[in-house]
JSON list of C-alpha atoms and ligand atoms in Angstrom, two decimals:
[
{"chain": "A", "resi": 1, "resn": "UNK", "atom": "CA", "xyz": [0.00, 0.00, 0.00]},
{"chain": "A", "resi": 2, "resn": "UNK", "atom": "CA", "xyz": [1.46, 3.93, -1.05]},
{"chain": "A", "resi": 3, "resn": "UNK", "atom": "CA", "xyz": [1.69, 5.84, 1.97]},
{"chain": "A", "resi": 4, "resn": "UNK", "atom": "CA", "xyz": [0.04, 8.87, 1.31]},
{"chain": "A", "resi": 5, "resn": "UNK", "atom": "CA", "xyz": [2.09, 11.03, 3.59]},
{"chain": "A", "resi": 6, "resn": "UNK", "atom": "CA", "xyz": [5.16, 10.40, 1.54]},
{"chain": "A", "resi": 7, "resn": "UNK", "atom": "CA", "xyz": [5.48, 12.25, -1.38]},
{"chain": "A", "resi": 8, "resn": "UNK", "atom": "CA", "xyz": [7.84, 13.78, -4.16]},
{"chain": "A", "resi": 9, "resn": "UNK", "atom": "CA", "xyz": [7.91, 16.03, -6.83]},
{"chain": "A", "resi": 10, "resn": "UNK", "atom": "CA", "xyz": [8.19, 14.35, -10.32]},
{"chain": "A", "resi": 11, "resn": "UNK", "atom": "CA", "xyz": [11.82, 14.15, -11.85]},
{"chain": "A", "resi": 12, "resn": "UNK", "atom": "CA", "xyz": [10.37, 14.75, -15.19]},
{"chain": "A", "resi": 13, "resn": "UNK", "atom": "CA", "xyz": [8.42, 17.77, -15.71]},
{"chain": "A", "resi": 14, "resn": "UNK", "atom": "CA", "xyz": [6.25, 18.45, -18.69]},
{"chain": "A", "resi": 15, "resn": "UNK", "atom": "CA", "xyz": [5.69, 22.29, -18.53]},
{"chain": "A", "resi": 16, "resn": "UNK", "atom": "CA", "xyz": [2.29, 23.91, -20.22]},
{"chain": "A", "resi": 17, "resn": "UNK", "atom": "CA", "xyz": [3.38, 27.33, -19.70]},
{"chain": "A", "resi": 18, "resn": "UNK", "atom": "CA", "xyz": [6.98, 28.83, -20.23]},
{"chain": "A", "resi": 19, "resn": "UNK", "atom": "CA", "xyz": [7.12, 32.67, -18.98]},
{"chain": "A", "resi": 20, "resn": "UNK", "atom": "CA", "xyz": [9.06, 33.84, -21.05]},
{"chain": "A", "resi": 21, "resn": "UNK", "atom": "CA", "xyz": [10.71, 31.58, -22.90]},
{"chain": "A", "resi": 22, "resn": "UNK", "atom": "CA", "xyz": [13.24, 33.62, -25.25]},
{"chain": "A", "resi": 23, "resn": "UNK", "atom": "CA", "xyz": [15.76, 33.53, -22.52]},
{"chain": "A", "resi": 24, "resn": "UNK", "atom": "CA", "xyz": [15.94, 29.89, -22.08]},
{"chain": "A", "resi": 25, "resn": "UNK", "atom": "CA", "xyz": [19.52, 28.88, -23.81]},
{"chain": "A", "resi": 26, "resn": "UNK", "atom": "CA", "xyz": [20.27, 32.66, -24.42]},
{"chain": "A", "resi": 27, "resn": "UNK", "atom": "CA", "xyz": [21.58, 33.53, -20.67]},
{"chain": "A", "resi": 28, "resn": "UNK", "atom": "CA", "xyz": [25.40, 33.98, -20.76]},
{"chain": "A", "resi": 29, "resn": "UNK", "atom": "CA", "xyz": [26.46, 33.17, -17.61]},
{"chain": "A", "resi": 30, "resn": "UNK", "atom": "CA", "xyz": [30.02, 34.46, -16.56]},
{"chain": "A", "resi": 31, "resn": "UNK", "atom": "CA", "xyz": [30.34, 33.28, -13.32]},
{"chain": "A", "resi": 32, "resn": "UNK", "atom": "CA", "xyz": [32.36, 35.81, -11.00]},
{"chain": "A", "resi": 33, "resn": "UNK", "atom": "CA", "xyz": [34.15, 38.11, -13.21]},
{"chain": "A", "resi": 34, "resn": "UNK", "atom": "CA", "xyz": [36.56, 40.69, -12.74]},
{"chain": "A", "resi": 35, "resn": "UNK", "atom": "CA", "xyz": [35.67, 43.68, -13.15]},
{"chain": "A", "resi": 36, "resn": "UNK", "atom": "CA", "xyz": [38.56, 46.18, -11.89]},
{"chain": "A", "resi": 37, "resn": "UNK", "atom": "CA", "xyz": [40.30, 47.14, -8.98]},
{"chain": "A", "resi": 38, "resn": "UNK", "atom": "CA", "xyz": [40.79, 50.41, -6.64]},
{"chain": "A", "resi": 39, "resn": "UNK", "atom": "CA", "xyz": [44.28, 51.42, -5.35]},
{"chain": "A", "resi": 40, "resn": "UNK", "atom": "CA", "xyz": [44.99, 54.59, -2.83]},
{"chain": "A", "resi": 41, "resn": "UNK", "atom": "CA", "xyz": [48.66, 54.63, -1.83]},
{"chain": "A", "resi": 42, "resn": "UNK", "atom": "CA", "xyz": [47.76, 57.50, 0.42]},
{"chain": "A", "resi": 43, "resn": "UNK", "atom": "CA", "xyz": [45.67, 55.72, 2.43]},
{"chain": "A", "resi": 44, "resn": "UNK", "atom": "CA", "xyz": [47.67, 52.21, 1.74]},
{"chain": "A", "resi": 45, "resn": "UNK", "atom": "CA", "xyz": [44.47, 50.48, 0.54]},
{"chain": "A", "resi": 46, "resn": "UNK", "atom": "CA", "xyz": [43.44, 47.92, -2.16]},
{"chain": "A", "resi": 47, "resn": "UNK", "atom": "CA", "xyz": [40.20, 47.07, -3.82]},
{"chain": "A", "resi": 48, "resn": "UNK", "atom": "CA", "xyz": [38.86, 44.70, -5.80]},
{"chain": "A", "resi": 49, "resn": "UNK", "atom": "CA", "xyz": [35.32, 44.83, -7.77]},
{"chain": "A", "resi": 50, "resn": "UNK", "atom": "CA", "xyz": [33.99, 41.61, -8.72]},
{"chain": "A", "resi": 51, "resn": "UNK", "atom": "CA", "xyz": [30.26, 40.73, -10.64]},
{"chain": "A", "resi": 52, "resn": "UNK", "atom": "CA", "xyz": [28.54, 37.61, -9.86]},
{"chain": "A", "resi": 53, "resn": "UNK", "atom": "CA", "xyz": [26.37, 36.73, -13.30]},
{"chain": "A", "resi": 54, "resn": "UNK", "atom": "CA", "xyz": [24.26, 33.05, -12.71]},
{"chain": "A", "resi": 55, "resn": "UNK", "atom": "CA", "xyz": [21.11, 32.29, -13.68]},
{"chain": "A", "resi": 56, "resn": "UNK", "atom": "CA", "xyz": [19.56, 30.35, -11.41]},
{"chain": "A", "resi": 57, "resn": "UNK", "atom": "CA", "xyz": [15.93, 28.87, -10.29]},
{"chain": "A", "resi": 58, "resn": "UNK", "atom": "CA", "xyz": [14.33, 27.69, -7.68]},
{"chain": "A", "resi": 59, "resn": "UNK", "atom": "CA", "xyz": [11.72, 24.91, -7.48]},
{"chain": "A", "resi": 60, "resn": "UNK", "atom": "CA", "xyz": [8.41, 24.92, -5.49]},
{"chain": "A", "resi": 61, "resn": "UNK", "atom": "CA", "xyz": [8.24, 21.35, -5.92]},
{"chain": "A", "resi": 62, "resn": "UNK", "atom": "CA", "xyz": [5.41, 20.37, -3.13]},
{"chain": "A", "resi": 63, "resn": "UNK", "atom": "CA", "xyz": [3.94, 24.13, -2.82]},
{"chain": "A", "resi": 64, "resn": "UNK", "atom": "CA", "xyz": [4.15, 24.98, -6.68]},
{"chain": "A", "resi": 65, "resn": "UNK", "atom": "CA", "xyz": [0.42, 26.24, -6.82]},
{"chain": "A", "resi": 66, "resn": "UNK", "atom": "CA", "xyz": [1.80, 28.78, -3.98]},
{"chain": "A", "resi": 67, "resn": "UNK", "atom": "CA", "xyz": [4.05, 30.19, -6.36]},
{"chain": "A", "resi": 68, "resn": "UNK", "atom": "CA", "xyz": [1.61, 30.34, -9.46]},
{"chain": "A", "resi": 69, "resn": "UNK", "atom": "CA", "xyz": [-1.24, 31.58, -7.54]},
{"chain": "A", "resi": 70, "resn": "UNK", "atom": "CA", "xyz": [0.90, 34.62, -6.91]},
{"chain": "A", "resi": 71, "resn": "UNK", "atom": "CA", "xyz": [1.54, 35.15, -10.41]},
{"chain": "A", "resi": 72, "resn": "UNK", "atom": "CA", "xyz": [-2.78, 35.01, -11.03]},
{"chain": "A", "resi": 73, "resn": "UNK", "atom": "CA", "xyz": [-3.19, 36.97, -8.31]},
{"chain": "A", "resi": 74, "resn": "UNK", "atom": "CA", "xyz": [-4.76, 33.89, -5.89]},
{"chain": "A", "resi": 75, "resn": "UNK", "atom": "CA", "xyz": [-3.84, 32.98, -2.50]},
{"chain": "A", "resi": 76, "resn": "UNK", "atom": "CA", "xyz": [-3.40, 29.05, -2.29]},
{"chain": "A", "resi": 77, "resn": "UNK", "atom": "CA", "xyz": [-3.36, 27.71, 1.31]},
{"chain": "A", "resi": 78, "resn": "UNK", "atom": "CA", "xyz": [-3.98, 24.05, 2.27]},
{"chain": "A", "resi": 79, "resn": "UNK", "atom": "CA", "xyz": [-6.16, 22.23, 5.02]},
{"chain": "A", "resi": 80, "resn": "UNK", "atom": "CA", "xyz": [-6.10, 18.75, 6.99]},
{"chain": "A", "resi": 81, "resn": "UNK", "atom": "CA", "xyz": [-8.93, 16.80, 5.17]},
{"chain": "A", "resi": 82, "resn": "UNK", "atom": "CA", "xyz": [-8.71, 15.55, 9.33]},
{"chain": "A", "resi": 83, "resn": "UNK", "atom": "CA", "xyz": [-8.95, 18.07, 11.60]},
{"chain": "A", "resi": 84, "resn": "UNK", "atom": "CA", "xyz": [-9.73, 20.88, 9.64]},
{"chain": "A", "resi": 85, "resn": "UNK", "atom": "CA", "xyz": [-6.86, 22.90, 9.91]},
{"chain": "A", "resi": 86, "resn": "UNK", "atom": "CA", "xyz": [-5.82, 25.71, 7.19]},
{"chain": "A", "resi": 87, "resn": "UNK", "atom": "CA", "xyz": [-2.76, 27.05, 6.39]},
{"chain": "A", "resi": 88, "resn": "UNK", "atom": "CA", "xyz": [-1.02, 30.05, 4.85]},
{"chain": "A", "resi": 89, "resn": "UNK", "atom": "CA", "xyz": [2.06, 30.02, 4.18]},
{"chain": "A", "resi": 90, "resn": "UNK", "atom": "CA", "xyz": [0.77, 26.45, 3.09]},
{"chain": "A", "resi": 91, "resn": "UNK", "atom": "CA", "xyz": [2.13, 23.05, 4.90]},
{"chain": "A", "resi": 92, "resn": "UNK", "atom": "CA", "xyz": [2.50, 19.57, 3.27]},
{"chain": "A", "resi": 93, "resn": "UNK", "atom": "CA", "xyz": [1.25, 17.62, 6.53]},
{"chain": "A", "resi": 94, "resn": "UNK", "atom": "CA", "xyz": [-0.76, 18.17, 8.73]},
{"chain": "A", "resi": 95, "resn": "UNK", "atom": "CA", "xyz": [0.97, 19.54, 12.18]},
{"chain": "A", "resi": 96, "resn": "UNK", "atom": "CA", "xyz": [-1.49, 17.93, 14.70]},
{"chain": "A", "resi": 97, "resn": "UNK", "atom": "CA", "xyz": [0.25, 14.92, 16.41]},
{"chain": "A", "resi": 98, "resn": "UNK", "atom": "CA", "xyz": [-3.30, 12.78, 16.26]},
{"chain": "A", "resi": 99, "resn": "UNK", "atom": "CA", "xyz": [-3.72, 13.25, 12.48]},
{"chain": "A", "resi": 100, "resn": "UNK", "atom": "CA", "xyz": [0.01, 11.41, 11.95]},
{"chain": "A", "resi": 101, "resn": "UNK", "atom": "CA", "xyz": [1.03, 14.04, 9.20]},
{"chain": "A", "resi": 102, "resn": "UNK", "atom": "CA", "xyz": [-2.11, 13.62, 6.79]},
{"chain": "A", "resi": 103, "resn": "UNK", "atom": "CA", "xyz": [-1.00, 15.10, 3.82]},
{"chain": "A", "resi": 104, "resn": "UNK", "atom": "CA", "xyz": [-3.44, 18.44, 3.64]},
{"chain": "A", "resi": 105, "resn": "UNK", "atom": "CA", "xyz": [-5.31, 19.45, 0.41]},
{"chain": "A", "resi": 106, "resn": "UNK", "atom": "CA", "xyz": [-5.47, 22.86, -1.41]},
{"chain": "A", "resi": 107, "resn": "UNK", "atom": "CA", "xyz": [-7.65, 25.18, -0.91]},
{"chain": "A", "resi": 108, "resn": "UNK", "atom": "CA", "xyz": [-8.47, 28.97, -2.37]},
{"chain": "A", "resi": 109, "resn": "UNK", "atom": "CA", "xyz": [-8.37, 31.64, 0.53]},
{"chain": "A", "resi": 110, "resn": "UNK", "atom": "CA", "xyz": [-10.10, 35.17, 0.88]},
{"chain": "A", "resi": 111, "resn": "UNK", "atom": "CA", "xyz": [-7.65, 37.25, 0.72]},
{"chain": "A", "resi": 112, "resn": "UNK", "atom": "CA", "xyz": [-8.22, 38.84, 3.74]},
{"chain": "A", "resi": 113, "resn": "UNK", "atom": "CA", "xyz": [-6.96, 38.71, 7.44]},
{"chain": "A", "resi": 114, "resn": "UNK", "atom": "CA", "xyz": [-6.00, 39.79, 10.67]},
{"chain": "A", "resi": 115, "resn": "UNK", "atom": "CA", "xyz": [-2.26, 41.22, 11.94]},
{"chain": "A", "resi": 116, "resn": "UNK", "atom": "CA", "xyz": [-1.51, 38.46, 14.05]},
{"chain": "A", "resi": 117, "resn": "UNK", "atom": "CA", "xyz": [1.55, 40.69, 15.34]},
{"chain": "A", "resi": 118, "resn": "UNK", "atom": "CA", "xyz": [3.55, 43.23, 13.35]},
{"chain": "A", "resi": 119, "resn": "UNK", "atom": "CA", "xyz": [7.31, 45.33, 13.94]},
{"chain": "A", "resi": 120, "resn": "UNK", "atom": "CA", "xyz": [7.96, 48.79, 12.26]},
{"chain": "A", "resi": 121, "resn": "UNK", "atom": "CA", "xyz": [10.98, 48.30, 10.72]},
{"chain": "A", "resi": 122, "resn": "UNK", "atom": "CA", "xyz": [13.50, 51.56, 10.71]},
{"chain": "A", "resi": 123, "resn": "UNK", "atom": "CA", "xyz": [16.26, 49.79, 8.99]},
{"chain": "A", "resi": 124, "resn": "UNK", "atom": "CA", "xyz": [16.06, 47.65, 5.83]},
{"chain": "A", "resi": 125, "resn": "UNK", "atom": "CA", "xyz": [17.68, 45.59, 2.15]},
{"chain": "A", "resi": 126, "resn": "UNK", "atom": "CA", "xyz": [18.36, 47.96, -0.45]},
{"chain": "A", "resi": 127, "resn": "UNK", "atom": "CA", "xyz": [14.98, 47.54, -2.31]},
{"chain": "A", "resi": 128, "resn": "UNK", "atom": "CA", "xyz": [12.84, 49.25, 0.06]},
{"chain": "A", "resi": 129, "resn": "UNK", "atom": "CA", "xyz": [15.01, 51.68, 1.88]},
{"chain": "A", "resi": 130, "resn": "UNK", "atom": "CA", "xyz": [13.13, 54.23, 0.48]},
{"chain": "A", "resi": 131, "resn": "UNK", "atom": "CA", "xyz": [9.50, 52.99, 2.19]},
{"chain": "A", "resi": 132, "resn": "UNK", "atom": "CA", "xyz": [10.89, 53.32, 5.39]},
{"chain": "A", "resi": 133, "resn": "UNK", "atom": "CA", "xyz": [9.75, 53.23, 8.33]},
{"chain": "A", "resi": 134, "resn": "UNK", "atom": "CA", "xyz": [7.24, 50.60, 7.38]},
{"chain": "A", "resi": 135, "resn": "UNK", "atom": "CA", "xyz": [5.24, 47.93, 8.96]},
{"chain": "A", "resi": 136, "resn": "UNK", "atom": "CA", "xyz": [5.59, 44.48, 8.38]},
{"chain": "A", "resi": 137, "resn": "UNK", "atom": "CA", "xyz": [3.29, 42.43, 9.78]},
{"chain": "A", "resi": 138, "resn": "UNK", "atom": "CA", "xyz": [2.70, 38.45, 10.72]},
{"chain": "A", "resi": 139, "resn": "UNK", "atom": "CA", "xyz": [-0.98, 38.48, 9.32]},
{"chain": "A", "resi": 140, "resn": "UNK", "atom": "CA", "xyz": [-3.39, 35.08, 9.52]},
{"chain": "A", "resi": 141, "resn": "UNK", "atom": "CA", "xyz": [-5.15, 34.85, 5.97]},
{"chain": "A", "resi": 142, "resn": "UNK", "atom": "CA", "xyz": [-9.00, 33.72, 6.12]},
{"chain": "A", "resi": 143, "resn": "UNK", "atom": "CA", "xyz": [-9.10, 31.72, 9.48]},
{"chain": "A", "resi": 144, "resn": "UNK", "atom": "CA", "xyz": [-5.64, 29.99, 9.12]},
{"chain": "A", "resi": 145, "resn": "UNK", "atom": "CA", "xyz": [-3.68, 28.87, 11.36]},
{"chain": "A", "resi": 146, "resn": "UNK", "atom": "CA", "xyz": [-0.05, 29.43, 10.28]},
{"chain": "A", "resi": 147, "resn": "UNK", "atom": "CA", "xyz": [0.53, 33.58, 9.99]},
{"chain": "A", "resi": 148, "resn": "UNK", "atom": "CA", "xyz": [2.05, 35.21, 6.91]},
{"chain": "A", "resi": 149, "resn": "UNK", "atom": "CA", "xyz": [4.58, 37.85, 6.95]},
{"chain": "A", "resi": 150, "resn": "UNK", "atom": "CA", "xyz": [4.89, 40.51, 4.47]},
{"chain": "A", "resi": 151, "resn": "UNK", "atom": "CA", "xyz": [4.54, 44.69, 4.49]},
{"chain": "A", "resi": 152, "resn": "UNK", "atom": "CA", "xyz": [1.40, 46.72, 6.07]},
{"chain": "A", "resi": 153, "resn": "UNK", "atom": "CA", "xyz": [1.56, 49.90, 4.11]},
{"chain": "A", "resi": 154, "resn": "UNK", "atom": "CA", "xyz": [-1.19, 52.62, 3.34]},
{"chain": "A", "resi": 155, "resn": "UNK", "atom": "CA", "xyz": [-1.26, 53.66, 7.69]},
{"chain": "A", "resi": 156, "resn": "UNK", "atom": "CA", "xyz": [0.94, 55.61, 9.49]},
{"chain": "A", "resi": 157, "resn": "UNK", "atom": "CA", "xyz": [3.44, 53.14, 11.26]},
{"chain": "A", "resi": 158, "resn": "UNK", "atom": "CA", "xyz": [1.96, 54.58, 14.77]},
{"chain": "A", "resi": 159, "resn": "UNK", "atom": "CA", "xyz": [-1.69, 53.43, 14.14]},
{"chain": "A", "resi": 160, "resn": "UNK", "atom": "CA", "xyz": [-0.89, 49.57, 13.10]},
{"chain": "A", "resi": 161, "resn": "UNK", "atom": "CA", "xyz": [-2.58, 47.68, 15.98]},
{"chain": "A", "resi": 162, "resn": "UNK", "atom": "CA", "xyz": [-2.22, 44.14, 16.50]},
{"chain": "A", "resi": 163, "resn": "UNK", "atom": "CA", "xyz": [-6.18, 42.30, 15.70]},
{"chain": "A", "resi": 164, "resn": "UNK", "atom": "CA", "xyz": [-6.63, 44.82, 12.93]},
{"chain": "A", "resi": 165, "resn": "UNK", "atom": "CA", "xyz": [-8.35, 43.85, 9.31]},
{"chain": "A", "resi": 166, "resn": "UNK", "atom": "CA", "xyz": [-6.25, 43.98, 6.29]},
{"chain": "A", "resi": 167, "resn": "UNK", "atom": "CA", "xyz": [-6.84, 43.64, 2.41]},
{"chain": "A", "resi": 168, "resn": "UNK", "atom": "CA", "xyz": [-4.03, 42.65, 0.19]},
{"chain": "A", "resi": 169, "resn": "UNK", "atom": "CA", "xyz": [-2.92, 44.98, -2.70]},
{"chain": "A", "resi": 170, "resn": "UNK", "atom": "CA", "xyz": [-1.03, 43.20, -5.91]},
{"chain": "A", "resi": 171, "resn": "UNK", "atom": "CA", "xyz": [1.42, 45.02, -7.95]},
{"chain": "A", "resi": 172, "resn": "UNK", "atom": "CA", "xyz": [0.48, 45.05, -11.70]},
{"chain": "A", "resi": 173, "resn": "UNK", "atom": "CA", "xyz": [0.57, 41.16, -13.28]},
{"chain": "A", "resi": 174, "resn": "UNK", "atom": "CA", "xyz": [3.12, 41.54, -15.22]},
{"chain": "A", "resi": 175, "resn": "UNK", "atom": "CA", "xyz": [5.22, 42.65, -12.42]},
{"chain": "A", "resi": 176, "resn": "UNK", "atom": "CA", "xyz": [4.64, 39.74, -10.84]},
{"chain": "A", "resi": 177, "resn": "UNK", "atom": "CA", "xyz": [7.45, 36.99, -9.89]},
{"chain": "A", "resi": 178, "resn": "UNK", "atom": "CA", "xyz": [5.56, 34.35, -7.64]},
{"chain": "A", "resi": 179, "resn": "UNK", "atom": "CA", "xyz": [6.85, 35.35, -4.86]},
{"chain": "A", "resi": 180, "resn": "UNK", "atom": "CA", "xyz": [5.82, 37.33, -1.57]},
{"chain": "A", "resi": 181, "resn": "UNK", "atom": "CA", "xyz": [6.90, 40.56, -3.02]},
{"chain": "A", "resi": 182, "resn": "UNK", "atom": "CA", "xyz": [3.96, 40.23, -5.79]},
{"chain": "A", "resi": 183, "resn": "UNK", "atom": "CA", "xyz": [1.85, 41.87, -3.05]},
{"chain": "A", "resi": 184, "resn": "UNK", "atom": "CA", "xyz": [1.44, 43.31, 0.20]},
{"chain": "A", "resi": 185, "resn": "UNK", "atom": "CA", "xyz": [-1.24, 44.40, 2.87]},
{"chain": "A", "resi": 186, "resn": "UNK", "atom": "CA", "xyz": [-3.23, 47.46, 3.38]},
{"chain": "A", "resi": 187, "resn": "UNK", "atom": "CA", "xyz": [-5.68, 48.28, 5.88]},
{"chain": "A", "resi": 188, "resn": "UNK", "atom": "CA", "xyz": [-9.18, 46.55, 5.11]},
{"chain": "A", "resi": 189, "resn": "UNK", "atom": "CA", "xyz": [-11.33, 48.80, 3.50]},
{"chain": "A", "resi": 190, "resn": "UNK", "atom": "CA", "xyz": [-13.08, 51.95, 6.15]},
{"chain": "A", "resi": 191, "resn": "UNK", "atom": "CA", "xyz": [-10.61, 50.64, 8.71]},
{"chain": "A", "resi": 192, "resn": "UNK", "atom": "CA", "xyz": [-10.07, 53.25, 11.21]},
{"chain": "A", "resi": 193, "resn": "UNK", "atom": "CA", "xyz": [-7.42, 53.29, 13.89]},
{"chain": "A", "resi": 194, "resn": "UNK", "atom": "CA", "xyz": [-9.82, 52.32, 17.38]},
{"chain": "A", "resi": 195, "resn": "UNK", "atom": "CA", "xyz": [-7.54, 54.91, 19.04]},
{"chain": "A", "resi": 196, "resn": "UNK", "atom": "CA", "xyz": [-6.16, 58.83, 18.98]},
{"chain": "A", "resi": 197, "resn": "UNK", "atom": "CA", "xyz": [-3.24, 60.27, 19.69]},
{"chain": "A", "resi": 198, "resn": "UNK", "atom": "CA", "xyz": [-1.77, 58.02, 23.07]},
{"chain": "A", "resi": 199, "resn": "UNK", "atom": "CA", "xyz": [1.91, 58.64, 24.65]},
{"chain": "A", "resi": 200, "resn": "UNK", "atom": "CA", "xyz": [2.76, 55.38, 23.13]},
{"chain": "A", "resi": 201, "resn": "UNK", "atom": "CA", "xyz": [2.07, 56.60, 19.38]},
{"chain": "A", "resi": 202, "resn": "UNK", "atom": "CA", "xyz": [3.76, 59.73, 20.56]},
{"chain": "A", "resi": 203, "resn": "UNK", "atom": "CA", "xyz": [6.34, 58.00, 21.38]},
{"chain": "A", "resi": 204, "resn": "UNK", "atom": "CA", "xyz": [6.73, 55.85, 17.67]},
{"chain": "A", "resi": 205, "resn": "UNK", "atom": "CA", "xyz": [6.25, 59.34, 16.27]},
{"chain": "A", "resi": 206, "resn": "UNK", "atom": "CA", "xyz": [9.36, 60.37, 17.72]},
{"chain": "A", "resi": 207, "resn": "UNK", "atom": "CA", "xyz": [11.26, 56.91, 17.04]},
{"chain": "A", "resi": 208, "resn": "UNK", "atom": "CA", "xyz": [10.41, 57.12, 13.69]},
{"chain": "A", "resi": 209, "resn": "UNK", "atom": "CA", "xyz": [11.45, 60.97, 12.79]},
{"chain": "A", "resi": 210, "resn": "UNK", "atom": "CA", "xyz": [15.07, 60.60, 12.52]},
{"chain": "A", "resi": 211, "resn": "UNK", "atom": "CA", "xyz": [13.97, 57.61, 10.12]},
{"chain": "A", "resi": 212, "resn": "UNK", "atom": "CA", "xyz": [11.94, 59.58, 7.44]},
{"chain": "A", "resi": 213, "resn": "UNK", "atom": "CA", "xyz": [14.72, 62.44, 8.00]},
{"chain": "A", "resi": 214, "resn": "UNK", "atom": "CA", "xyz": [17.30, 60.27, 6.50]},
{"chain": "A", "resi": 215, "resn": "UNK", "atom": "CA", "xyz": [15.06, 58.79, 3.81]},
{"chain": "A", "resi": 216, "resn": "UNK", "atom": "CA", "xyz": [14.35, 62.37, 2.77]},
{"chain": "A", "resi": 217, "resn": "UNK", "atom": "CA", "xyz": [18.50, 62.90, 2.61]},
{"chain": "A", "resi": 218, "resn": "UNK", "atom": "CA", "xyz": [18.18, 60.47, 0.14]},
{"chain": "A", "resi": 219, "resn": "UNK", "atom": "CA", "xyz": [16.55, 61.70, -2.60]},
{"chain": "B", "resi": 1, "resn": "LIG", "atom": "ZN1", "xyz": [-5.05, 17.74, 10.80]}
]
C-alpha cells in the first residue's frame, strides 16, 4: 500500500506554460568576473570589484500552486482533510500529532486577514530603503492557522494595531514573480485606527522621525 504522507515532486516535468521563454539557452552566464580594482597609496588600501552573473531557479516542488497563484493573483493555502486545519504560508502535513502528518489538500483563501503581530521596521535591504519606516506584519489569511509575513503599508506606522483587518494589494501582473513581493497588505477597506493620539504613538512618532529624515537625505 502507497503511503500517502510520503510524497515527491516528479523528476520529469512536462511544462504547459513557459514565462518567457526567449531567454531559455540565451543567458550567458560568466560566473564571477573581474571587473577592476581600486588602489589609494595615500591611504595604503586595495580594492577589488567583482560581478557575480548566474542564472539560477528555484523549485516549489510540493507548494508549486503557492508560487503560481501569486503570479494570477490567488492565494493558495492548504487544510487537513482531518482536523480541519488551514494554512497560509501552506504546509504539506498536517501539524497535529493525532492526524500522523495527513498530507493536507489545497484550498483557495479570501484574501483577507487579521495582523496576528507586526514590527515597524527603521532599517532595511536595499529595495525598500526608500519605504521606510514601514510595517511588516505576521498576518493570519482567512481563518488559518499558520501567519504570513509581508509589508502593512497605506497607515501611518503609529496606528498599526495588533487584531486589525487587512486587504491585500497586488502590484500590476506583469510585475509579478511568484513570490511574496507580488503583493502586500493594506488596511481593510473603512478601517479606522480604534484609538487617537496616546503617549505610546507619541512616542513611535518620535522613534520614527530621525527615520523619514534620513530617507528624505536620500533623494
Ligand atoms: Zn489535521
Amino acid at each position: 500500500m502507497v503511503d500517502k504522507r510520503l510524497h515527491k515532486t516528479p523528476g520529469k516535468v512536462d511544462w504547459d506554460e513557459k514565462h518567457p521563454d526567449k531567454f531559455r539557452g540565451d543567458v550567458e552566464e560568466t560566473g564571477i568576473g573581474f571587473m577592476g580594482y581600486d588602489w589609494s597609496s595615500k591611504d595604503d588600501q586595495f580594492k577589488v570589484y567583482l560581478h557575480y552573473d548566474q542564472l539560477y531557479y528555484w523549485k516549489y516542488g510540493e507548494v508549486s500552486r503557492l508560487g503560481k497563484g501569486f503570479i494570477d493573483g490567488e492565494f493558495w493555502g492548504t487544510k487537513c482533510p482531518k482536523c480541519g486545519d488551514k494554512f497560509f504560508p501552506p504546509r504539506v502535513n498536517c501539524w497535529n500529532l493525532d492526524d500522523n502528518l495527513e498530507k493536507t489538500e489545497w484550498i483557495e483563501l479570501k484574501q483577507e486577514g487579521i495582523v496576528h503581530t507586526y514590527t515597524i521596521a527603521g532599517w532595511s535591504g536595499k529595495s525598500s530603503l526608500k519605504r521606510l519606516p514601514f510595517v511588516l506584519a505576521y498576518v493570519i489569511v482567512d481563518g488559518c492557522k499558520t501567519a504570513i509575513a509581508n509589508e502593512l503599508r497605506n497607515i501611518e506606522p503609529w496606528d498599526a494595531e495588533f487584531g486589525m483587518p487587512v486587504k491585500v494589494v497586488w502590484k500590476p501582473k506583469d510585475e509579478r514573480q511568484g513570490t511574496v513581493t507580488d503583493w502586500w497588505f493594506e488596511p481593510a477597506d473603512g478601517w479606522e485606527p480604534t484609538v487617537g493620539d496616546t503617549p505610546e504613538k507619541e512616542r513611535i512618532k518620535e522613534l520614527c522621525a530621525p527615520v523619514y529624515e534620513w530617507v528624505e537625505s536620500m533623494k
